[in-house]
Amino acid sequence: MNEGIHTICGYTDCNVVELNIQNDHVHLIVDVPPKVAISNFIGQLKGQTATKMFNQFRYLKKNPYWGNHFWAKDYCVDTVGLDTEMIRKYVQYQGEKDQYFDQLSLNF
């Protein structure tokens, strides 16, 4: 998925600044030029990656809870300004944080 996201961003003249892929979500910082509509970019990104994942892992469509959807309908978009470095670090280390909390919830 990592390569696919970078490729799609390249097609749309967007630049991936940070990318962190977790088991159930993705954190992504992208430099999007003003000529690109965010909703179009997200739609293209979600649509093309979902198609690729369903083609590569056909068993995903067989699970009834998928409903033939790979991504949630919603997404969060924000602009990065003065706190750029803080946000980049958050995205970089989100996986470590999630892993820590997953370990806390283990039942022994």
XYZ file of N, CA and C in Angstrom:
324
model
N 0.821 -1.189 0.000
C 0.000 0.000 0.000
C 0.869 1.259 0.000
N 2.005 1.183 0.672
C 2.924 2.308 0.755
C 3.295 2.821 -0.643
N 3.712 1.893 -1.501
C 4.110 2.255 -2.860
C 2.935 2.834 -3.643
N 1.749 2.237 -3.465
C 0.564 2.711 -4.166
C 0.194 4.133 -3.788
N 0.296 4.460 -2.515
C -0.018 5.818 -2.064
C 0.969 6.812 -2.664
N 2.246 6.470 -2.677
C 3.253 7.351 -3.278
C 2.997 7.535 -4.776
N 2.619 6.466 -5.455
C 2.357 6.543 -6.895
C 1.165 7.447 -7.184
N 0.078 7.251 -6.451
C -1.122 8.073 -6.654
C -0.811 9.539 -6.382
N -0.054 9.804 -5.329
C 0.325 11.189 -5.032
C 1.139 11.780 -6.169
N 2.019 10.994 -6.762
C 2.824 11.470 -7.886
C 1.971 11.828 -9.085
N 0.925 11.015 -9.355
C 0.021 11.298 -10.479
C -0.704 12.617 -10.303
N -0.964 12.986 -9.076
C -1.747 14.197 -8.811
C -0.867 15.390 -8.431
N 0.447 15.267 -8.645
C 1.410 16.329 -8.312
C 1.440 16.663 -6.829
N 1.094 15.682 -6.000
C 1.157 15.844 -4.550
C 2.431 15.164 -4.046
N 2.922 15.598 -2.916
C 4.159 15.066 -2.359
C 3.894 14.498 -0.967
N 4.229 13.215 -0.769
C 4.082 12.595 0.546
C 5.192 13.115 1.452
N 4.790 13.747 2.550
C 5.745 14.265 3.530
C 5.996 13.211 4.601
N 4.930 12.619 5.121
C 5.014 11.541 6.112
C 3.896 10.542 5.832
N 4.197 9.274 6.078
C 3.211 8.218 5.888
C 3.445 7.155 6.950
N 2.382 6.810 7.671
C 2.460 5.768 8.683
C 1.224 4.900 8.523
N 1.430 3.646 8.127
C 0.332 2.719 7.876
C 0.212 1.776 9.065
N -0.960 1.762 9.690
C -1.256 0.887 10.817
C -2.199 -0.219 10.345
N -2.517 -1.162 11.226
C -3.413 -2.267 10.864
C -4.798 -1.780 10.459
N -5.279 -0.720 11.112
C -6.657 -0.295 10.873
C -6.809 1.168 10.485
N -5.719 1.864 10.245
C -5.815 3.254 9.806
C -4.485 3.725 9.223
N -4.532 4.873 8.580
C -3.355 5.462 7.944
C -3.224 6.908 8.387
N -2.014 7.301 8.742
C -1.711 8.708 8.976
C -0.871 9.172 7.794
N -1.267 10.283 7.198
C -0.622 10.743 5.975
C -0.524 12.260 5.979
N 0.670 12.764 5.766
C 0.861 14.204 5.562
C 1.285 14.368 4.112
N 0.500 15.148 3.375
C 0.733 15.329 1.949
C 0.766 16.817 1.628
N 1.728 17.192 0.828
C 1.793 18.553 0.306
C 0.943 18.564 -0.963
N -0.201 19.236 -0.895
C -1.158 19.255 -2.003
C -1.142 20.649 -2.636
N -0.885 20.728 -3.939
C -0.885 22.040 -4.593
C -2.291 22.636 -4.638
N -2.393 23.954 -4.690
C -3.710 24.616 -4.668
C -4.641 24.201 -5.807
N -4.099 23.754 -6.922
C -4.941 23.374 -8.065
C -5.674 22.047 -7.854
N -5.281 21.288 -6.824
C -5.879 19.976 -6.570
C -6.927 20.099 -5.467
N -8.148 19.695 -5.772
C -9.211 19.695 -4.768
C -8.980 18.532 -3.799
N -9.000 18.828 -2.516
C -8.736 17.812 -1.493
C -9.713 16.642 -1.618
N -10.987 16.936 -1.815
C -11.981 15.858 -1.901
C -11.702 14.948 -3.099
N -11.278 15.520 -4.219
C -10.938 14.703 -5.388
C -9.705 13.850 -5.116
N -8.714 14.452 -4.479
C -7.483 13.729 -4.161
C -7.773 12.555 -3.229
N -8.527 12.789 -2.155
C -8.842 11.727 -1.201
C -9.682 10.644 -1.875
N -10.639 11.052 -2.692
C -11.459 10.074 -3.418
C -10.625 9.192 -4.319
N -9.691 9.792 -5.033
C -8.821 9.033 -5.922
C -7.905 8.109 -5.116
N -7.347 8.627 -4.041
C -6.451 7.845 -3.197
C -7.177 6.638 -2.594
N -8.342 6.879 -2.017
C -9.104 5.783 -1.407
C -9.592 4.794 -2.458
N -10.104 5.297 -3.561
C -10.643 4.422 -4.598
C -9.584 3.519 -5.207
N -8.453 4.087 -5.576
C -7.422 3.289 -6.235
C -6.738 2.314 -5.278
N -6.511 2.733 -4.041
C -5.884 1.802 -3.093
C -6.852 0.685 -2.712
N -8.141 0.998 -2.580
C -9.135 -0.037 -2.263
C -9.214 -1.060 -3.388
N -9.251 -0.597 -4.608
C -9.297 -1.512 -5.754
C -8.082 -2.425 -5.760
N -6.923 -1.857 -5.511
C -5.691 -2.654 -5.502
C -5.720 -3.685 -4.363
N -6.160 -3.278 -3.175
C -6.194 -4.197 -2.038
C -7.190 -5.327 -2.268
N -8.385 -5.002 -2.794
C -9.382 -6.040 -3.047
C -8.934 -6.995 -4.157
N -8.199 -6.496 -5.137
C -7.686 -7.373 -6.195
C -6.553 -8.261 -5.679
N -5.725 -7.705 -4.814
C -4.588 -8.447 -4.293
C -5.006 -9.440 -3.208
N -5.977 -9.054 -2.390
C -6.437 -9.894 -1.282
C -7.938 -10.132 -1.443
N -8.287 -11.017 -2.342
C -9.685 -11.244 -2.717
C -10.560 -11.706 -1.548
N -9.962 -12.320 -0.553
C -10.736 -12.794 0.596
C -11.360 -11.640 1.391
N -10.851 -10.424 1.227
C -11.413 -9.286 1.960
C -12.865 -9.020 1.576
N -13.215 -9.277 0.336
C -14.599 -9.053 -0.117
C -15.565 -10.098 0.430
N -15.050 -11.230 0.876
C -15.916 -12.307 1.352
C -16.394 -12.082 2.779
N -15.746 -11.214 3.520
C -16.162 -10.934 4.891
C -17.381 -10.023 4.871
N -18.477 -10.411 5.523
C -19.718 -9.630 5.443
C -19.602 -8.219 6.012
N -18.689 -7.996 6.929
C -18.592 -6.670 7.527
C -17.893 -5.656 6.623
N -17.287 -6.114 5.554
C -16.627 -5.166 4.645
C -17.647 -4.409 3.812
N -18.697 -5.078 3.375
C -19.683 -4.418 2.527
C -19.075 -3.859 1.256
N -18.015 -4.494 0.779
C -17.271 -4.040 -0.404
C -16.697 -2.635 -0.257
N -16.418 -2.242 0.963
C -15.760 -0.963 1.228
C -14.466 -1.240 1.980
N -13.403 -0.633 1.528
C -12.127 -0.804 2.219
C -11.890 0.329 3.214
N -12.243 1.537 2.825
C -12.023 2.726 3.659
C -13.337 3.185 4.276
N -13.229 3.881 5.404
C -14.397 4.566 5.969
C -14.758 5.722 5.039
N -16.000 6.162 5.107
C -16.445 7.251 4.237
C -15.822 8.584 4.622
N -15.493 8.741 5.888
C -14.981 10.030 6.350
C -13.456 10.073 6.356
N -12.930 11.276 6.530
C -11.499 11.511 6.653
C -11.313 12.858 7.327
N -10.136 13.091 7.819
C -9.833 14.356 8.483
C -8.758 15.080 7.685
N -8.980 16.350 7.428
C -8.014 17.176 6.715
C -7.742 18.404 7.559
N -6.491 18.759 7.645
C -6.102 19.968 8.376
C -4.912 20.580 7.666
N -4.701 21.830 7.877
C -3.519 22.479 7.314
C -2.402 22.425 8.344
N -1.196 22.359 7.851
C -0.028 22.308 8.725
C 0.683 23.638 8.589
N 0.908 24.282 9.722
C 1.567 25.578 9.704
C 2.711 25.612 10.680
N 2.516 26.323 11.776
C 3.575 26.529 12.752
C 4.022 25.248 13.438
N 3.138 24.273 13.572
C 3.469 23.041 14.291
C 3.829 21.897 13.350
N 4.396 22.205 12.200
C 4.708 21.192 11.202
C 5.558 20.070 11.775
N 6.611 20.395 12.464
C 7.519 19.373 12.988
C 6.831 18.497 14.033
N 6.017 19.084 14.873
C 5.298 18.325 15.887
C 4.347 17.325 15.227
N 3.649 17.747 14.195
C 2.711 16.871 13.509
C 3.456 15.755 12.781
N 4.580 16.068 12.173
C 5.383 15.036 11.508
C 5.843 13.975 12.503
N 6.286 14.393 13.683
C 6.722 13.440 14.701
C 5.562 12.580 15.172
N 4.387 13.182 15.305
C 3.203 12.429 15.702
C 2.941 11.307 14.700
N 2.974 11.624 13.419
C 2.723 10.626 12.386
C 3.811 9.560 12.388
N 5.052 9.959 12.540
C 6.170 9.015 12.525
C 6.076 8.004 13.655
N 5.718 8.453 14.833
C 5.754 7.600 16.011
C 4.398 7.054 16.431
N 3.379 7.257 15.624
C 2.046 6.773 15.956
C 2.032 5.256 16.073
N 2.784 4.572 15.240
C 2.825 3.111 15.285
C 3.359 2.597 16.601
N 4.401 3.217 17.122
C 4.961 2.816 18.409
C 3.945 3.026 19.527
N 3.232 4.130 19.462
C 2.228 4.436 20.478
C 1.096 3.417 20.435
N 0.616 3.094 19.233
C -0.458 2.105 19.099
C -0.003 0.739 19.595
N 1.224 0.356 19.286
C 1.753 -0.937 19.722
C 1.819 -0.995 21.253
N 2.232 0.099 21.882
C 2.308 0.167 23.338
C 0.933 -0.070 23.958
N -0.088 0.619 23.449
C -1.433 0.470 23.994
C -2.014 -0.909 23.694
N -1.654 -1.500 22.552
C -2.098 -2.857 22.249
C -1.516 -3.843 23.260
N -0.269 -3.648 23.656
C 0.356 -4.528 24.624
C -0.289 -4.383 26.002
N -0.728 -3.184 26.344
C -1.384 -2.981 27.632
C -2.710 -3.725 27.713
N -3.347 -3.928 26.588
C -4.666 -4.563 26.589
C -4.595 -6.084 26.476
N -3.408 -6.663 26.440
C -3.286 -8.119 26.358
C -3.823 -8.756 27.636
N -4.577 -9.808 27.464
C -5.121 -10.556 28.607
C -4.225 -11.753 28.887
N -3.777 -11.880 30.122
C -2.927 -13.010 30.503
C -3.698 -13.972 31.353
